[in-house]
Short mmCIF file of C-alpha atoms in Angstrom, two decimals:
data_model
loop_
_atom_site.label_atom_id
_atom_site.label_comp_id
_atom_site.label_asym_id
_atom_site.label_seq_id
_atom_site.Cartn_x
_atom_site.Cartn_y
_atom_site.Cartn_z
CA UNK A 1 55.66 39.51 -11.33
CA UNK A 2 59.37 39.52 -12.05
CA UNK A 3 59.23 37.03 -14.98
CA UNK A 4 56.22 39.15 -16.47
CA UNK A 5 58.30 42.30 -16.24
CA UNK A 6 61.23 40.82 -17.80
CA UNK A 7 59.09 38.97 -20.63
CA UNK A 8 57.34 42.38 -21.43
CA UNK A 9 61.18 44.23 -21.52
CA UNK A 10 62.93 41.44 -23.30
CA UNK A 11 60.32 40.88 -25.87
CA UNK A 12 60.01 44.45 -26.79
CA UNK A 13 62.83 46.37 -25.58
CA UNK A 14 66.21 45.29 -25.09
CA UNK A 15 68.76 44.46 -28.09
CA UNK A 16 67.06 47.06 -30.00
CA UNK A 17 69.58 48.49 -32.26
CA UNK A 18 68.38 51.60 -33.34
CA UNK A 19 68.92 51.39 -37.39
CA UNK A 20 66.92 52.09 -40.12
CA UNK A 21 65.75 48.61 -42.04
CA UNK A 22 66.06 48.45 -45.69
CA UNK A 23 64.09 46.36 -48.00
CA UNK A 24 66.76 44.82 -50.09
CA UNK A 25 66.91 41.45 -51.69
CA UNK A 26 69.91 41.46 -53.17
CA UNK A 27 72.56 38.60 -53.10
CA UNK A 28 76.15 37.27 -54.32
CA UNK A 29 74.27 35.34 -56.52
CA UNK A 30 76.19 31.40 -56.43
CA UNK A 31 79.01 30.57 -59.27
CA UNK A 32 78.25 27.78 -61.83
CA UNK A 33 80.48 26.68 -64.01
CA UNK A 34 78.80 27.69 -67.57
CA UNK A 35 81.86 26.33 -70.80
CA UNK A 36 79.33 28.22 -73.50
CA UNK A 37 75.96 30.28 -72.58
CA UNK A 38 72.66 29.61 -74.73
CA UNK A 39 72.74 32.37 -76.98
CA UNK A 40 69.57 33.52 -76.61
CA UNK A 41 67.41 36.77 -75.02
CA UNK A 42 65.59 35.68 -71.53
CA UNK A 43 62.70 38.43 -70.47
CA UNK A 44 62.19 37.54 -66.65
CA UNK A 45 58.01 38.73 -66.21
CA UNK A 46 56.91 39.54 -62.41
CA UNK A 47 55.75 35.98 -60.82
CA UNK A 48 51.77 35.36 -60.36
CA UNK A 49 50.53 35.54 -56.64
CA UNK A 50 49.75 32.61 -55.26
CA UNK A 51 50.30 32.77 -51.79
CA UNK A 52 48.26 31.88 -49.17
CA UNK A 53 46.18 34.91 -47.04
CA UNK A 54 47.82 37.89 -45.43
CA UNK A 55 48.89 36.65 -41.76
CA UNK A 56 49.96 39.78 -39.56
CA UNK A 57 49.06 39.00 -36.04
CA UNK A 58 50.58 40.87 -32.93
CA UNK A 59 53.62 39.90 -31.82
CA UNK A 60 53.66 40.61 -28.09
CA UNK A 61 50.28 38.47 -27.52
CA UNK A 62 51.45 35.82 -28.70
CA UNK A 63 54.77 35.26 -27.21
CA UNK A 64 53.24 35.85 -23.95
CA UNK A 65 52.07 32.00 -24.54
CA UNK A 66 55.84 31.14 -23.79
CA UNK A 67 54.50 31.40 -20.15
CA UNK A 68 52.73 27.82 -20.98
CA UNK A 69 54.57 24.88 -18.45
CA UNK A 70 55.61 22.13 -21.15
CA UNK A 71 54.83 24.19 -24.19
CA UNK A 72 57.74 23.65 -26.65
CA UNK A 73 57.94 26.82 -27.99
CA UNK A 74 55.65 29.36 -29.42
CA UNK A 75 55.17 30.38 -33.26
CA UNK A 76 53.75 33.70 -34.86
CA UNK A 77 53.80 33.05 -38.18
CA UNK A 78 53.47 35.78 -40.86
CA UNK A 79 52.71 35.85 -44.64
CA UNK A 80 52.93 38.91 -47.26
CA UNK A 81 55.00 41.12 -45.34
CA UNK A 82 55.71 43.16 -48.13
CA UNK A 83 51.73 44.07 -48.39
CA UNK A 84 52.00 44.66 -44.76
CA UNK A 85 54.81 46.90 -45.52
CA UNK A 86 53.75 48.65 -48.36
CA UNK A 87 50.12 49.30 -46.33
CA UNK A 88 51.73 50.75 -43.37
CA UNK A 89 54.12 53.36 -45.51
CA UNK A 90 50.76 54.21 -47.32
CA UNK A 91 49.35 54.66 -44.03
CA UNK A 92 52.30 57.32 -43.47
CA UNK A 93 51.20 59.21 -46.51
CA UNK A 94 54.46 57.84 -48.34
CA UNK A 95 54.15 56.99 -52.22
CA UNK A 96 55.27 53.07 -53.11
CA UNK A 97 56.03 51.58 -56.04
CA UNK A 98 54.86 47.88 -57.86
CA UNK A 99 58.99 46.84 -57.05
CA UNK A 100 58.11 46.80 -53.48
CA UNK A 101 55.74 43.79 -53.83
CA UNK A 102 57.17 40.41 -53.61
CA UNK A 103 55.94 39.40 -57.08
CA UNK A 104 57.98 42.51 -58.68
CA UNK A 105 61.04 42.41 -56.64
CA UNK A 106 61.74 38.46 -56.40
CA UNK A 107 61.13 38.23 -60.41
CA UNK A 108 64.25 41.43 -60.39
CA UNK A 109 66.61 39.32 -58.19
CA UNK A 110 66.03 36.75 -60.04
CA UNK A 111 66.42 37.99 -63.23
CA UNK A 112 69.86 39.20 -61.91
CA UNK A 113 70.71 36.47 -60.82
CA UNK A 114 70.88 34.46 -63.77
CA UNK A 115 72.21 37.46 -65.55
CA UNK A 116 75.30 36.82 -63.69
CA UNK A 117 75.67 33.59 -64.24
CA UNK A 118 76.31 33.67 -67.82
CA UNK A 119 73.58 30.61 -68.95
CA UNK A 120 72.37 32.92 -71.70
CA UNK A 121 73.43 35.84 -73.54
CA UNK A 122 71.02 38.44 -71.90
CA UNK A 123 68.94 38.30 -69.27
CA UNK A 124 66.01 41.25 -68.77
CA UNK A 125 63.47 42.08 -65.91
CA UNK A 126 60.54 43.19 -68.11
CA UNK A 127 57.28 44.54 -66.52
CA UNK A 128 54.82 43.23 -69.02
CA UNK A 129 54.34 40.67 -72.13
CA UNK A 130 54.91 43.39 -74.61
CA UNK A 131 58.51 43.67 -73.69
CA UNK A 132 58.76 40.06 -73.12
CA UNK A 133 57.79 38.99 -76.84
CA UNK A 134 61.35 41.38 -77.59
CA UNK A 135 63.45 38.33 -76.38
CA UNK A 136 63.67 34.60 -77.31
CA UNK A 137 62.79 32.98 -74.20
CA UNK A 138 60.36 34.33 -71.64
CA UNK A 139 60.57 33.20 -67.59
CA UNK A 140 57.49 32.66 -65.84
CA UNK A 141 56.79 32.02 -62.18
CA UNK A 142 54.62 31.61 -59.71
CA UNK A 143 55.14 32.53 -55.98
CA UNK A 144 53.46 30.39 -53.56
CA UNK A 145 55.10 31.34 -50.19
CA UNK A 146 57.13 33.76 -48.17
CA UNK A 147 56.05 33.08 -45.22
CA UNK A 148 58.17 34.23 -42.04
CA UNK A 149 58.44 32.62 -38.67
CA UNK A 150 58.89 33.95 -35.05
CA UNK A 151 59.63 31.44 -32.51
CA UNK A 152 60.68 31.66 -29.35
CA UNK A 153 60.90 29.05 -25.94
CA UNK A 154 61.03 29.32 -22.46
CA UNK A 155 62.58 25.58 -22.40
CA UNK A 156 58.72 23.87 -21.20
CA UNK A 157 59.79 25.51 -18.10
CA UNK A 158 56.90 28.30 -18.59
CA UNK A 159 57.31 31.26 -16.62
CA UNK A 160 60.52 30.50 -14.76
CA UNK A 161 61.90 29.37 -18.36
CA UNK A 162 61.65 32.95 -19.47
CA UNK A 163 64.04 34.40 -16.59
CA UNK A 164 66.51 32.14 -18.23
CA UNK A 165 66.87 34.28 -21.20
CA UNK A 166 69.16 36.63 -19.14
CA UNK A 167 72.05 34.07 -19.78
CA UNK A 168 73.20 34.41 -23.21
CA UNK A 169 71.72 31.08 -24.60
CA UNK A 170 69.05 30.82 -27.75
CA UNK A 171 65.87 31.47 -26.79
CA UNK A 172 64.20 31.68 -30.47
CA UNK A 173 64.99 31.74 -34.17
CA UNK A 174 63.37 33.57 -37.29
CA UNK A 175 62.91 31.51 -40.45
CA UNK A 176 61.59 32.78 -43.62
CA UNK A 177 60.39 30.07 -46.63
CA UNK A 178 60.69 31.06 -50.18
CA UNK A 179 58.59 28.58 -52.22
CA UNK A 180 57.45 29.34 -55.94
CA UNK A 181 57.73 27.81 -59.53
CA UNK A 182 59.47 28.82 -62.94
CA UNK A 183 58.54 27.93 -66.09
CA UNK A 184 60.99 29.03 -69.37
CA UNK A 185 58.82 29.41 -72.83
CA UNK A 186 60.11 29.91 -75.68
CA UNK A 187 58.40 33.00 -78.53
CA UNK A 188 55.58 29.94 -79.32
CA UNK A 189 54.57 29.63 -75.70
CA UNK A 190 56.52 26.03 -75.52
CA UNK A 191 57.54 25.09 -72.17
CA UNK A 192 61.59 24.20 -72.42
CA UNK A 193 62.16 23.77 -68.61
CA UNK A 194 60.67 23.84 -65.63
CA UNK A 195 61.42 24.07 -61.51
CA UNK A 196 60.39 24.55 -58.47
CA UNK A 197 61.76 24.52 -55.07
CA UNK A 198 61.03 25.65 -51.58
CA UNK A 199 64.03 27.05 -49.40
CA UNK A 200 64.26 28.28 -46.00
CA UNK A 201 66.64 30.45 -44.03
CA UNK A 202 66.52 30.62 -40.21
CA UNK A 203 68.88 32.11 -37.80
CA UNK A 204 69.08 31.43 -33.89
CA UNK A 205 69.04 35.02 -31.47
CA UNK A 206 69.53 35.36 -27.94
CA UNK A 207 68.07 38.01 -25.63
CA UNK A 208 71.13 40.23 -26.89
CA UNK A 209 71.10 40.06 -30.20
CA UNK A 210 67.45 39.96 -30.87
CA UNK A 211 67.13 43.65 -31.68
CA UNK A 212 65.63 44.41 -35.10
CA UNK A 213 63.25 45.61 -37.50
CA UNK A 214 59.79 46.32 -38.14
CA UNK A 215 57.05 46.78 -41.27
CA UNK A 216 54.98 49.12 -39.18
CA UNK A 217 55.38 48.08 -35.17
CA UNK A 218 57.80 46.06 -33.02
CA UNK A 219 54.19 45.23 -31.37
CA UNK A 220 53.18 43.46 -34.34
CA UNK A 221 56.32 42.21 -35.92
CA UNK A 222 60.23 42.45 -35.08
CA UNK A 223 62.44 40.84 -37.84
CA UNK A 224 65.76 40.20 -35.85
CA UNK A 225 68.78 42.07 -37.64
CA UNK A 226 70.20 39.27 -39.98
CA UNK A 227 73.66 40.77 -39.11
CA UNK A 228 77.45 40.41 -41.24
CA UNK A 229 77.63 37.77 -43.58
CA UNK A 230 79.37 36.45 -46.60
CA UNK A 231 76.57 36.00 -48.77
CA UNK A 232 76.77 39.68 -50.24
CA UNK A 233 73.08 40.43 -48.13
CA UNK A 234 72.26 43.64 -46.66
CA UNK A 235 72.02 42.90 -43.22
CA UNK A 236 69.50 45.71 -42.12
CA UNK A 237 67.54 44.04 -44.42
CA UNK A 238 63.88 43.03 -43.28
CA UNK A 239 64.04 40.68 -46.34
CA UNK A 240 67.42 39.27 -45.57
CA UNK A 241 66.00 35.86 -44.57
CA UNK A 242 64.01 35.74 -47.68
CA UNK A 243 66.89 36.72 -49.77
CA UNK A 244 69.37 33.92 -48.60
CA UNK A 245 66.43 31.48 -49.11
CA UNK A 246 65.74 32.56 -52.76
CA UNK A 247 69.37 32.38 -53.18
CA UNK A 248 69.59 28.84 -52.48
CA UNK A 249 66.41 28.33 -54.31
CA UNK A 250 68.15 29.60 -57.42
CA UNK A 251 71.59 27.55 -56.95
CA UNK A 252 69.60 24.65 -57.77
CA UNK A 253 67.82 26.27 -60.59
CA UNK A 254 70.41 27.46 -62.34
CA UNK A 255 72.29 23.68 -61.94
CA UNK A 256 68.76 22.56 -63.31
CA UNK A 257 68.58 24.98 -66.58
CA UNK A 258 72.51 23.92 -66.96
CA UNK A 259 71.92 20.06 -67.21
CA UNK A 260 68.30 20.42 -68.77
CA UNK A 261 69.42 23.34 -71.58
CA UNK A 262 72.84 22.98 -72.76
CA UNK A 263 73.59 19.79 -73.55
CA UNK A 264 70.28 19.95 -75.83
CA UNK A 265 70.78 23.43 -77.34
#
């Protein structure tokens, strides 16, 4: 009875800092070392959906498994979050908008991104191909996953393993994968470079420093707070995870347009 108490309080109570969560992306984008940009326009178009389903199971249910003898540890995985979020502030009567979606606001980070790092002369989110055919080159992607991971372990001790999150040890991490594909055109639909990559971002929490935030309940989901960093992230951020993975994502991008591009152009 005592380990049941203390799973129930632990997994939905304590280290609960009360904040408000934003739903930022933003990033110190990475330095490369650029001697002369392209001098050309780049229009940066939202990316295609192409993840897999929604996955928004209920948190507490799940991690109840961690009472399984010999069980490793115990994963709730999730997928389109942002639908999840933008779903539950309809559900609240709130208006959203399309930047709120994934497809919208990764293609905006992006497009800042290499804004700043001085590869071409101008670099524009655009919402649609009309704008786009304004500039020289046109980015296209294609997001396959953002899919976010809650794991936690009692150790493969089960039940007893759980009354061992009272010391201040790990006892789970979250990880959130960024995975999509870009594809630079130029104004005749050629394709002058392509990439893709697939980056995650995880972080270890303990019992006290596992408080955090939610897209509708801490029953269904609780995105541990990503907390102070040097990465220029927001870190009340639910989409902190996601926005240190895209940011590594893009390092290697960028090093890819720089050795693909301008030695050619």
């Amino acid at each position: 009875m005592l380990a049941k108490a203390l799973c129930s309080w632990c997994l939905l109570c304590v280290g609960c800092a009360a904040y408000t969560p934003t739903a930022s992306l933003e990033y110190d984008p990475t330095p490369i070392s650029v001697s002369e940009p392209l001098d050309e326009t780049v229009a940066v178009l939202p990316l295609e959906e192409a993840r897999g389903p929604k996955l928004y199971p209920g948190l507490q249910g799940h991690l109840f498994k961690a009472y399984i003898p010999l069980l490793p540890y115990v994963t709730v995985p999730y997928e389109r979050l942002d639908e999840s979020h933008i779903l539950h502030q309809r559900n609240l009567g709130r208006t959203t908008l399309p930047a709120e979606h994934f497809t919208f606001a990764f293609a905006q980070e992006i497009a800042r991104d290499l804004q700043h790092s001085g590869l071409f002369r101008k670099v524009d989110f655009v919402a649609n191909e009309q704008e786009a055919s304004e500039h020289d080159l046109v980015l296209r992607g294609t997001l396959r996953s953002t899919q976010f991971d809650i794991t936690v372990s009692s150790y493969m001790l089960g039940m007893p393993g759980v009354l061992l999150w009272l010391l201040p040890i790990p006892l789970g991490k979250n990880t959130a994968t960024v995975t999509l594909d870009l594809n630079l055109e130029d104004d005749s639909g050629e394709t002058l470079w392509s990439h893709s990559f697939s980056e995650r971002a995880d972080k270890l929490f303990t019992l006290y420093n596992s408080g955090g935030g939610s897209t509708s309940s801490r029953f269904r989901i609780e995105i541990t707070r990503y907390g102070s960093n040097d990465l220029g992230i927001d870190e009340k951020s639910n989409w902190a995870y996601h926005a240190e993975a895209l940011r590594r994502g893009m390092k290697g991008a960028k090093a890819s347009i720089s050795e693909t591009l301008l030695p050619h152009r």
